[in-house]
């Protein structure tokens, strides 16, 4: 492993320094180390840049005129007046912060109301709101599996699930994506008494839907819990956006645990674990990522609750988003790109080389179109890609713009002429 992929790897800095030099120079301020302890980071940065893997933060401006297909605002609710008012009302009532961890002072009535409504929406018995979807996965998985247990995890699972598996200190078997047979084999071969299976409901990179019904059947046969991350399913997949587990008829089962984010379809921030009351009680007792984190800020609670109300008031929103994702994939194909078949709100366009993917995303932005760009470590080497995210409120004119920009960018960056 190199310092590029493993930032903790050692470099040969010490051997490269001038052996004639004293290890320290004296200065008026005191002892100045001859070796810059950050030099290793600079070396890694140079290598990352050469490999097309350097990342930069680009602040958005509130009034930029770019057509945004990179955000996760699937239902177009982020700036909906009802959502903004929901946030403001919660701040007026509860203030800027939750004041403490949920078990101390950070549980307001607003948190409890949102938990119940989220659970009702997906068909689960109970819910627990955390300050991000990332923490929801950490809390759920680390409290359901520990040392001596087994976690079976899909190869395409989100980074927060991967980190949760590591943090659980359970044995982890990573299985090929969307393979109930591989999950079955891993569970059959296990020596551990307890096992948990975890999968994204919708894989975020290419928008594929996990085979949830088959996975649930396998898990039931082996007596294991199935944790389903509905980050990209909630609000988009299934009747009224109740999610992929609901669509598969699973949401109300005691052996199914859902994690969600409030930061995508619900246009806010935060996350939740949803499932049987026994599961929620256990996460409250044992989920360190829940216990030791300050409660979700009231503004985010209020915004998410208002978005959920807006979604329930207009059940056509999920269908419109899914249709717009199909339209985006068709526009990309018209422009000569391969596009994955969207099961939810996203479609992805394979590019391969990370530097080319970055160049293509930059060329889109220069033409007024913001798209997502996935490269290692978000995806394995060699399958870097652009990702287009649909919103319910995209217009036909927006789709024409997407088609025109992608046609030009394909020609400019990939050197191929669209058919
Ligand atoms: N799971 C999946 C599948 C995700 O895509 C994300 C967000 N990118 C998360 C979990 C984490 O959610 P949050 O951003 O709320 O921390």
Tab-separated table of C-alpha atoms and ligand atoms in Angstrom:
chain	number	residue	atom	x	y	z
A	1	UNK	CA	0.000	0.000	0.000
A	2	UNK	CA	1.353	3.446	-0.877
A	3	UNK	CA	1.066	6.730	0.958
A	4	UNK	CA	-1.423	7.692	-1.769
A	5	UNK	CA	-4.013	5.179	-0.722
A	6	UNK	CA	-2.953	4.934	2.907
A	7	UNK	CA	-2.259	8.320	4.460
A	8	UNK	CA	-0.705	6.614	7.457
A	9	UNK	CA	2.025	4.948	5.376
A	10	UNK	CA	5.568	6.043	6.147
A	11	UNK	CA	7.602	7.961	3.586
A	12	UNK	CA	11.371	8.157	3.268
A	13	UNK	CA	11.604	11.784	4.423
A	14	UNK	CA	14.313	11.226	7.011
A	15	UNK	CA	16.659	9.420	4.647
A	16	UNK	CA	16.183	12.207	2.093
A	17	UNK	CA	17.410	15.005	4.367
A	18	UNK	CA	20.960	16.375	4.220
A	19	UNK	CA	23.003	14.236	6.617
A	20	UNK	CA	25.395	17.169	7.254
A	21	UNK	CA	22.660	19.260	8.834
A	22	UNK	CA	22.023	19.427	12.534
A	23	UNK	CA	18.662	17.946	13.464
A	24	UNK	CA	17.527	21.284	14.876
A	25	UNK	CA	18.307	24.962	14.164
A	26	UNK	CA	18.308	27.374	17.072
A	27	UNK	CA	16.250	30.525	16.556
A	28	UNK	CA	15.370	33.460	18.760
A	29	UNK	CA	11.961	31.923	19.369
A	30	UNK	CA	13.484	28.657	20.512
A	31	UNK	CA	14.067	25.288	18.878
A	32	UNK	CA	12.781	25.010	15.303
A	33	UNK	CA	12.492	21.483	13.965
A	34	UNK	CA	14.518	20.923	10.773
A	35	UNK	CA	11.904	18.490	9.489
A	36	UNK	CA	8.499	19.898	8.663
A	37	UNK	CA	6.061	17.388	10.167
A	38	UNK	CA	3.590	18.334	7.427
A	39	UNK	CA	6.043	17.663	4.582
A	40	UNK	CA	4.671	14.139	4.295
A	41	UNK	CA	1.219	15.560	3.622
A	42	UNK	CA	2.622	17.765	0.855
A	43	UNK	CA	4.277	14.761	-0.775
A	44	UNK	CA	1.032	12.821	-0.625
A	45	UNK	CA	-0.838	15.827	-2.060
A	46	UNK	CA	1.561	16.021	-5.027
A	47	UNK	CA	1.026	12.346	-5.782
A	48	UNK	CA	-2.717	12.640	-5.372
A	49	UNK	CA	-2.778	15.585	-7.781
A	50	UNK	CA	-0.750	13.642	-10.360
A	51	UNK	CA	-3.250	10.774	-10.096
A	52	UNK	CA	-6.262	13.095	-10.506
A	53	UNK	CA	-7.363	12.440	-6.935
A	54	UNK	CA	-6.898	15.858	-5.283
A	55	UNK	CA	-10.124	17.257	-3.894
A	56	UNK	CA	-10.972	20.916	-3.505
A	57	UNK	CA	-13.809	22.794	-1.858
A	58	UNK	CA	-15.660	25.190	-4.129
A	59	UNK	CA	-18.103	27.429	-2.268
A	60	UNK	CA	-21.464	27.778	-4.006
A	61	UNK	CA	-22.984	31.212	-4.214
A	62	UNK	CA	-26.648	31.547	-3.274
A	63	UNK	CA	-27.458	33.267	-6.572
A	64	UNK	CA	-25.418	31.136	-8.993
A	65	UNK	CA	-27.301	30.446	-12.201
A	66	UNK	CA	-25.964	26.928	-12.640
A	67	UNK	CA	-28.324	24.025	-13.381
A	68	UNK	CA	-27.556	21.775	-10.422
A	69	UNK	CA	-27.585	18.018	-11.060
A	70	UNK	CA	-25.112	17.242	-8.290
A	71	UNK	CA	-27.191	17.985	-5.223
A	72	UNK	CA	-29.288	15.430	-3.356
A	73	UNK	CA	-32.346	17.657	-3.265
A	74	UNK	CA	-34.334	14.917	-5.003
A	75	UNK	CA	-37.797	16.335	-4.476
A	76	UNK	CA	-36.793	19.985	-4.889
A	77	UNK	CA	-37.925	20.687	-1.315
A	78	UNK	CA	-34.713	22.220	0.071
A	79	UNK	CA	-35.874	25.769	-0.701
A	80	UNK	CA	-39.596	25.119	-0.535
A	81	UNK	CA	-41.203	27.937	1.513
A	82	UNK	CA	-42.895	25.360	3.774
A	83	UNK	CA	-39.537	23.774	4.576
A	84	UNK	CA	-37.879	27.122	5.239
A	85	UNK	CA	-40.789	28.134	7.488
A	86	UNK	CA	-40.533	24.788	9.292
A	87	UNK	CA	-36.889	25.497	10.092
A	88	UNK	CA	-37.595	29.057	11.222
A	89	UNK	CA	-40.504	28.038	13.434
A	90	UNK	CA	-38.372	25.355	15.109
A	91	UNK	CA	-35.574	27.850	15.750
A	92	UNK	CA	-38.050	30.316	17.269
A	93	UNK	CA	-39.409	27.636	19.578
A	94	UNK	CA	-36.244	25.738	20.453
A	95	UNK	CA	-33.301	27.995	19.577
A	96	UNK	CA	-30.205	27.446	17.491
A	97	UNK	CA	-29.021	24.162	18.985
A	98	UNK	CA	-30.346	21.095	20.761
A	99	UNK	CA	-28.363	22.097	23.897
A	100	UNK	CA	-26.988	18.637	24.633
A	101	UNK	CA	-26.900	14.972	23.800
A	102	UNK	CA	-30.260	13.304	23.309
A	103	UNK	CA	-30.106	11.447	26.633
A	104	UNK	CA	-29.397	14.624	28.590
A	105	UNK	CA	-31.170	17.752	27.291
A	106	UNK	CA	-31.102	17.271	23.508
A	107	UNK	CA	-34.453	15.484	23.071
A	108	UNK	CA	-37.162	18.023	22.316
A	109	UNK	CA	-40.789	17.297	21.571
A	110	UNK	CA	-39.912	18.217	17.974
A	111	UNK	CA	-37.394	15.336	17.801
A	112	UNK	CA	-39.981	12.908	19.156
A	113	UNK	CA	-42.683	14.105	16.756
A	114	UNK	CA	-40.341	13.736	13.773
A	115	UNK	CA	-39.304	10.248	14.883
A	116	UNK	CA	-42.903	9.091	15.042
A	117	UNK	CA	-43.794	10.604	11.684
A	118	UNK	CA	-40.728	9.146	9.950
A	119	UNK	CA	-41.516	5.710	11.363
A	120	UNK	CA	-45.159	6.002	10.293
A	121	UNK	CA	-44.135	7.066	6.806
A	122	UNK	CA	-41.917	4.064	6.100
A	123	UNK	CA	-44.125	1.628	8.024
A	124	UNK	CA	-41.792	1.006	10.972
A	125	UNK	CA	-42.799	0.804	14.609
A	126	UNK	CA	-40.422	3.422	16.006
A	127	UNK	CA	-37.657	5.831	15.074
A	128	UNK	CA	-34.608	7.576	16.435
A	129	UNK	CA	-33.245	10.807	14.975
A	130	UNK	CA	-29.487	11.418	14.900
A	131	UNK	CA	-27.466	14.332	13.631
A	132	UNK	CA	-26.557	12.646	10.320
A	133	UNK	CA	-27.224	9.588	8.206
A	134	UNK	CA	-23.566	8.722	8.667
A	135	UNK	CA	-24.062	8.538	12.424
A	136	UNK	CA	-27.304	6.596	11.965
A	137	UNK	CA	-25.302	3.847	10.257
A	138	UNK	CA	-22.559	3.981	12.883
A	139	UNK	CA	-25.065	3.787	15.732
A	140	UNK	CA	-27.224	1.048	14.207
A	141	UNK	CA	-24.460	-1.257	13.049
A	142	UNK	CA	-22.103	-0.878	16.010
A	143	UNK	CA	-24.919	-1.521	18.463
A	144	UNK	CA	-26.245	-4.560	16.564
A	145	UNK	CA	-22.850	-6.219	15.985
A	146	UNK	CA	-19.741	-6.364	18.122
A	147	UNK	CA	-16.595	-8.405	18.703
A	148	UNK	CA	-17.290	-12.099	18.079
A	149	UNK	CA	-20.216	-11.359	15.732
A	150	UNK	CA	-20.305	-11.339	11.929
A	151	UNK	CA	-21.342	-8.520	9.602
A	152	UNK	CA	-22.027	-9.408	5.969
A	153	UNK	CA	-21.684	-6.246	3.917
A	154	UNK	CA	-22.374	-5.584	0.215
A	155	UNK	CA	-19.243	-4.595	-1.741
A	156	UNK	CA	-20.909	-1.397	-2.975
A	157	UNK	CA	-22.111	-0.186	0.410
A	158	UNK	CA	-21.680	3.466	1.329
A	159	UNK	CA	-18.546	4.580	3.180
A	160	UNK	CA	-20.535	5.175	6.366
A	161	UNK	CA	-21.495	1.480	6.400
A	162	UNK	CA	-17.906	0.439	5.756
A	163	UNK	CA	-16.754	2.639	8.636
A	164	UNK	CA	-19.523	1.289	10.859
A	165	UNK	CA	-18.410	-2.285	10.115
A	166	UNK	CA	-14.842	-1.402	11.072
A	167	UNK	CA	-15.910	0.422	14.206
A	168	UNK	CA	-18.096	-2.507	15.329
A	169	UNK	CA	-14.970	-4.705	15.660
A	170	UNK	CA	-17.109	-7.605	14.422
A	171	UNK	CA	-15.762	-10.004	11.793
A	172	UNK	CA	-16.723	-8.581	8.402
A	173	UNK	CA	-17.313	-10.487	5.171
A	174	UNK	CA	-17.711	-8.304	2.079
A	175	UNK	CA	-19.860	-10.003	-0.565
A	176	UNK	CA	-20.290	-9.205	-4.283
A	177	UNK	CA	-22.952	-6.577	-4.808
A	178	UNK	CA	-26.625	-7.523	-5.036
A	179	UNK	CA	-25.945	-11.233	-4.448
A	180	UNK	CA	-28.354	-12.988	-2.071
A	181	UNK	CA	-26.524	-16.246	-2.933
A	182	UNK	CA	-23.227	-14.807	-1.671
A	183	UNK	CA	-24.941	-13.583	1.504
A	184	UNK	CA	-26.445	-17.044	1.973
A	185	UNK	CA	-23.014	-18.662	1.545
A	186	UNK	CA	-21.383	-16.259	4.017
A	187	UNK	CA	-24.077	-16.907	6.616
A	188	UNK	CA	-23.948	-20.681	6.071
A	189	UNK	CA	-20.168	-20.736	6.532
A	190	UNK	CA	-20.159	-18.610	9.649
A	191	UNK	CA	-18.748	-19.709	12.959
A	192	UNK	CA	-20.093	-16.688	14.852
A	193	UNK	CA	-23.347	-17.108	16.783
A	194	UNK	CA	-24.780	-13.721	15.748
A	195	UNK	CA	-24.724	-12.103	12.341
A	196	UNK	CA	-26.066	-8.927	10.749
A	197	UNK	CA	-26.436	-8.307	7.024
A	198	UNK	CA	-26.209	-4.755	5.742
A	199	UNK	CA	-26.971	-3.264	2.342
A	200	UNK	CA	-27.781	0.022	0.689
A	201	UNK	CA	-31.360	-0.055	-0.607
A	202	UNK	CA	-30.300	2.008	-3.619
A	203	UNK	CA	-26.599	2.105	-4.463
A	204	UNK	CA	-25.589	5.711	-4.606
A	205	UNK	CA	-23.070	5.567	-7.400
A	206	UNK	CA	-25.192	4.095	-10.194
A	207	UNK	CA	-28.652	4.088	-8.628
A	208	UNK	CA	-29.151	0.287	-8.699
A	209	UNK	CA	-31.819	-1.213	-6.444
A	210	UNK	CA	-30.729	-3.971	-4.027
A	211	UNK	CA	-32.631	-7.303	-4.215
A	212	UNK	CA	-34.235	-6.632	-0.831
A	213	UNK	CA	-36.975	-9.288	-0.875
A	214	UNK	CA	-34.449	-12.066	-1.635
A	215	UNK	CA	-31.976	-10.723	0.930
A	216	UNK	CA	-34.712	-10.637	3.560
A	217	UNK	CA	-35.646	-14.249	2.762
A	218	UNK	CA	-32.022	-15.339	3.182
A	219	UNK	CA	-31.698	-13.418	6.446
A	220	UNK	CA	-34.939	-14.877	7.817
A	221	UNK	CA	-33.678	-18.405	7.040
A	222	UNK	CA	-30.520	-17.722	9.028
A	223	UNK	CA	-32.213	-15.763	11.816
A	224	UNK	CA	-30.232	-12.581	11.186
A	225	UNK	CA	-31.181	-8.936	11.150
A	226	UNK	CA	-31.077	-7.115	7.798
A	227	UNK	CA	-30.021	-3.465	8.010
A	228	UNK	CA	-31.118	-1.465	4.960
A	229	UNK	CA	-29.728	2.003	4.277
A	230	UNK	CA	-32.587	3.936	2.670
A	231	UNK	CA	-30.577	7.148	2.133
A	232	UNK	CA	-31.494	7.172	-1.563
A	233	UNK	CA	-34.795	5.332	-1.253
A	234	UNK	CA	-36.684	7.510	1.216
A	235	UNK	CA	-38.883	10.003	-0.592
A	236	UNK	CA	-38.089	8.601	-4.017
A	237	UNK	CA	-38.716	4.848	-4.230
A	238	UNK	CA	-42.049	3.130	-3.717
A	239	UNK	CA	-45.584	4.414	-3.290
A	240	UNK	CA	-45.518	7.923	-1.850
A	241	UNK	CA	-41.730	7.687	-1.462
A	242	UNK	CA	-41.980	5.279	1.450
A	243	UNK	CA	-38.753	3.646	0.386
A	244	UNK	CA	-37.475	0.425	-1.131
A	245	UNK	CA	-38.088	-1.694	1.980
A	246	UNK	CA	-41.734	-0.629	2.030
A	247	UNK	CA	-41.993	-1.389	-1.690
A	248	UNK	CA	-40.631	-4.877	-1.026
A	249	UNK	CA	-43.154	-5.379	1.793
A	250	UNK	CA	-40.488	-5.466	4.491
A	251	UNK	CA	-40.610	-2.226	6.433
A	252	UNK	CA	-42.797	-3.441	9.286
A	253	UNK	CA	-40.869	-6.642	9.951
A	254	UNK	CA	-39.098	-6.923	13.311
A	255	UNK	CA	-35.936	-8.286	11.710
A	256	UNK	CA	-35.558	-5.305	9.349
A	257	UNK	CA	-33.752	-2.162	10.488
A	258	UNK	CA	-33.734	0.939	8.301
A	259	UNK	CA	-31.330	3.839	8.334
A	260	UNK	CA	-32.179	7.057	6.509
A	261	UNK	CA	-30.759	10.493	5.920
A	262	UNK	CA	-32.804	13.688	6.193
A	263	UNK	CA	-30.336	15.459	3.905
A	264	UNK	CA	-31.516	14.229	0.522
A	265	UNK	CA	-35.211	13.924	-0.369
A	266	UNK	CA	-36.187	15.714	2.839
A	267	UNK	CA	-34.072	18.753	2.000
A	268	UNK	CA	-32.660	19.147	5.494
A	269	UNK	CA	-29.872	17.575	7.514
A	270	UNK	CA	-29.687	14.653	9.923
A	271	UNK	CA	-30.443	10.949	9.932
A	272	UNK	CA	-32.561	8.306	11.627
A	273	UNK	CA	-32.744	4.642	12.549
A	274	UNK	CA	-36.213	3.148	12.027
A	275	UNK	CA	-37.445	-0.265	13.120
A	276	UNK	CA	-39.000	-2.269	15.917
A	277	UNK	CA	-39.230	-0.552	19.322
A	278	UNK	CA	-36.840	-3.192	20.719
A	279	UNK	CA	-34.220	-2.186	18.166
A	280	UNK	CA	-34.636	1.521	18.832
A	281	UNK	CA	-34.425	0.983	22.594
A	282	UNK	CA	-31.228	-1.004	22.063
A	283	UNK	CA	-29.643	1.725	19.914
A	284	UNK	CA	-30.521	4.271	22.625
A	285	UNK	CA	-28.749	2.076	25.170
A	286	UNK	CA	-25.765	0.981	23.124
A	287	UNK	CA	-25.252	3.202	20.064
A	288	UNK	CA	-22.240	5.304	20.999
A	289	UNK	CA	-22.648	7.479	17.888
A	290	UNK	CA	-26.097	8.334	19.260
A	291	UNK	CA	-25.289	8.585	22.949
A	292	UNK	CA	-22.254	10.842	22.729
A	293	UNK	CA	-23.405	13.211	19.987
A	294	UNK	CA	-25.372	16.429	20.483
A	295	UNK	CA	-28.969	16.111	19.315
A	296	UNK	CA	-29.888	17.251	15.814
A	297	UNK	CA	-30.301	21.052	15.607
A	298	UNK	CA	-33.945	22.166	15.877
A	299	UNK	CA	-33.806	23.978	12.513
A	300	UNK	CA	-32.949	20.697	10.799
A	301	UNK	CA	-35.670	18.859	12.715
A	302	UNK	CA	-38.248	21.479	11.717
A	303	UNK	CA	-37.160	21.525	8.073
A	304	UNK	CA	-37.222	17.724	7.797
A	305	UNK	CA	-40.649	17.511	9.410
A	306	UNK	CA	-42.053	20.170	7.068
A	307	UNK	CA	-40.540	18.357	4.063
A	308	UNK	CA	-42.094	15.090	5.175
A	309	UNK	CA	-45.462	16.853	5.465
A	310	UNK	CA	-44.954	18.335	1.976
A	311	UNK	CA	-44.121	14.899	0.578
A	312	UNK	CA	-47.208	13.377	2.169
A	313	UNK	CA	-49.334	16.218	0.821
A	314	UNK	CA	-48.130	15.606	-2.744
A	315	UNK	CA	-47.527	11.900	-3.394
A	316	UNK	CA	-46.748	12.634	-7.064
A	317	UNK	CA	-43.334	14.067	-6.103
A	318	UNK	CA	-41.501	10.699	-5.916
A	319	UNK	CA	-42.931	9.545	-9.251
A	320	UNK	CA	-41.976	12.829	-10.922
A	321	UNK	CA	-38.425	12.529	-9.600
A	322	UNK	CA	-38.077	8.971	-10.867
A	323	UNK	CA	-39.441	10.011	-14.273
A	324	UNK	CA	-36.961	12.889	-14.434
A	325	UNK	CA	-34.116	10.455	-13.669
A	326	UNK	CA	-35.227	8.295	-16.617
A	327	UNK	CA	-35.362	11.464	-18.745
A	328	UNK	CA	-31.832	12.450	-17.670
A	329	UNK	CA	-30.483	8.999	-18.575
A	330	UNK	CA	-32.197	9.262	-21.978
A	331	UNK	CA	-30.741	12.749	-22.543
A	332	UNK	CA	-27.246	11.466	-21.697
A	333	UNK	CA	-27.661	8.557	-24.124
A	334	UNK	CA	-28.863	10.976	-26.822
A	335	UNK	CA	-25.583	12.827	-26.207
A	336	UNK	CA	-23.574	9.650	-26.793
A	337	UNK	CA	-22.886	8.609	-23.199
A	338	UNK	CA	-23.610	5.266	-21.590
A	339	UNK	CA	-25.992	5.896	-18.718
A	340	UNK	CA	-27.040	3.496	-15.959
A	341	UNK	CA	-30.737	2.643	-15.758
A	342	UNK	CA	-32.045	4.658	-12.798
A	343	UNK	CA	-34.187	2.902	-10.194
A	344	UNK	CA	-34.369	6.051	-8.098
A	345	UNK	CA	-33.143	9.604	-8.630
A	346	UNK	CA	-29.644	9.085	-10.012
A	347	UNK	CA	-28.018	7.911	-13.200
A	348	UNK	CA	-24.290	7.632	-13.720
A	349	UNK	CA	-22.104	7.989	-16.784
A	350	UNK	CA	-18.919	5.864	-16.739
A	351	UNK	CA	-15.709	7.688	-17.687
A	352	UNK	CA	-13.022	5.358	-16.290
A	353	UNK	CA	-10.032	7.613	-15.751
A	354	UNK	CA	-10.368	9.904	-12.691
A	355	UNK	CA	-8.571	12.845	-14.348
A	356	UNK	CA	-10.915	12.642	-17.344
A	357	UNK	CA	-13.933	12.483	-15.031
A	358	UNK	CA	-12.746	15.619	-13.216
A	359	UNK	CA	-12.108	17.368	-16.551
A	360	UNK	CA	-15.552	16.383	-17.824
A	361	UNK	CA	-17.265	17.667	-14.659
A	362	UNK	CA	-15.308	20.944	-14.952
A	363	UNK	CA	-16.257	21.283	-18.622
A	364	UNK	CA	-19.933	20.800	-17.683
A	365	UNK	CA	-19.668	23.450	-14.986
A	366	UNK	CA	-18.029	25.884	-17.409
A	367	UNK	CA	-21.193	25.459	-19.513
A	368	UNK	CA	-23.533	26.072	-16.578
A	369	UNK	CA	-24.226	22.453	-15.570
A	370	UNK	CA	-23.095	21.102	-12.209
A	371	UNK	CA	-22.750	17.301	-12.133
A	372	UNK	CA	-21.326	14.934	-9.551
A	373	UNK	CA	-17.930	13.340	-10.110
A	374	UNK	CA	-17.085	10.003	-8.485
A	375	UNK	CA	-13.514	8.726	-8.337
A	376	UNK	CA	-11.425	6.727	-5.878
A	377	UNK	CA	-11.935	6.274	-2.987
A	378	UNK	CA	-15.673	6.849	-3.603
A	379	UNK	CA	-15.520	4.199	-6.349
A	380	UNK	CA	-12.883	1.548	-7.123
A	381	UNK	CA	-10.051	2.408	-9.484
A	382	UNK	CA	-10.953	2.424	-13.187
A	383	UNK	CA	-14.669	3.146	-12.838
A	384	UNK	CA	-14.707	6.873	-12.208
A	385	UNK	CA	-17.909	8.438	-13.406
A	386	UNK	CA	-20.151	11.449	-13.624
A	387	UNK	CA	-23.381	11.286	-11.700
A	388	UNK	CA	-26.555	13.139	-12.608
A	389	UNK	CA	-29.185	13.585	-9.931
A	390	UNK	CA	-32.784	14.238	-10.887
A	391	UNK	CA	-35.160	16.576	-9.114
A	392	UNK	CA	-38.918	16.589	-9.321
A	393	UNK	CA	-38.841	20.213	-10.525
A	394	UNK	CA	-36.559	19.802	-13.586
A	395	UNK	CA	-38.151	21.314	-16.686
A	396	UNK	CA	-38.060	20.181	-20.315
A	397	UNK	CA	-35.791	23.167	-21.033
A	398	UNK	CA	-33.404	21.890	-18.345
A	399	UNK	CA	-33.279	18.522	-20.115
A	400	UNK	CA	-32.504	20.229	-23.438
A	401	UNK	CA	-29.626	22.033	-21.725
A	402	UNK	CA	-28.317	18.755	-20.287
A	403	UNK	CA	-28.419	17.106	-23.719
A	404	UNK	CA	-26.579	20.009	-25.383
A	405	UNK	CA	-23.895	20.333	-22.708
A	406	UNK	CA	-23.219	16.590	-22.503
A	407	UNK	CA	-22.892	16.407	-26.297
A	408	UNK	CA	-20.250	19.139	-26.308
A	409	UNK	CA	-18.382	17.825	-23.284
A	410	UNK	CA	-18.216	14.317	-24.648
A	411	UNK	CA	-16.676	15.648	-27.862
A	412	UNK	CA	-14.258	17.964	-26.033
A	413	UNK	CA	-13.072	15.671	-23.240
A	414	UNK	CA	-13.459	12.176	-24.582
A	415	UNK	CA	-12.707	13.157	-28.173
A	416	UNK	CA	-15.688	11.310	-29.526
A	417	UNK	CA	-18.532	12.651	-31.606
A	418	UNK	CA	-22.016	11.987	-30.341
A	419	UNK	CA	-24.095	9.852	-32.730
B	1	LIG	N1	-25.762	6.352	3.378
B	1	LIG	C1	-25.737	6.622	2.075
B	1	LIG	C2	-26.060	5.528	1.109
B	1	LIG	C3	-25.394	7.908	1.624
B	1	LIG	O1	-25.351	8.167	0.316
B	1	LIG	C4	-25.116	8.907	2.572
B	1	LIG	C5	-24.795	10.337	2.177
B	1	LIG	N2	-24.051	10.533	1.096
B	1	LIG	C6	-25.135	8.573	3.915
B	1	LIG	C7	-25.484	7.296	4.296
B	1	LIG	C8	-24.782	9.568	4.971
B	1	LIG	O2	-25.837	10.455	5.197
B	1	LIG	P1	-25.543	11.915	5.767
B	1	LIG	O3	-25.046	12.717	4.629
B	1	LIG	O4	-26.846	12.368	6.309
B	1	LIG	O5	-24.503	11.773	6.822
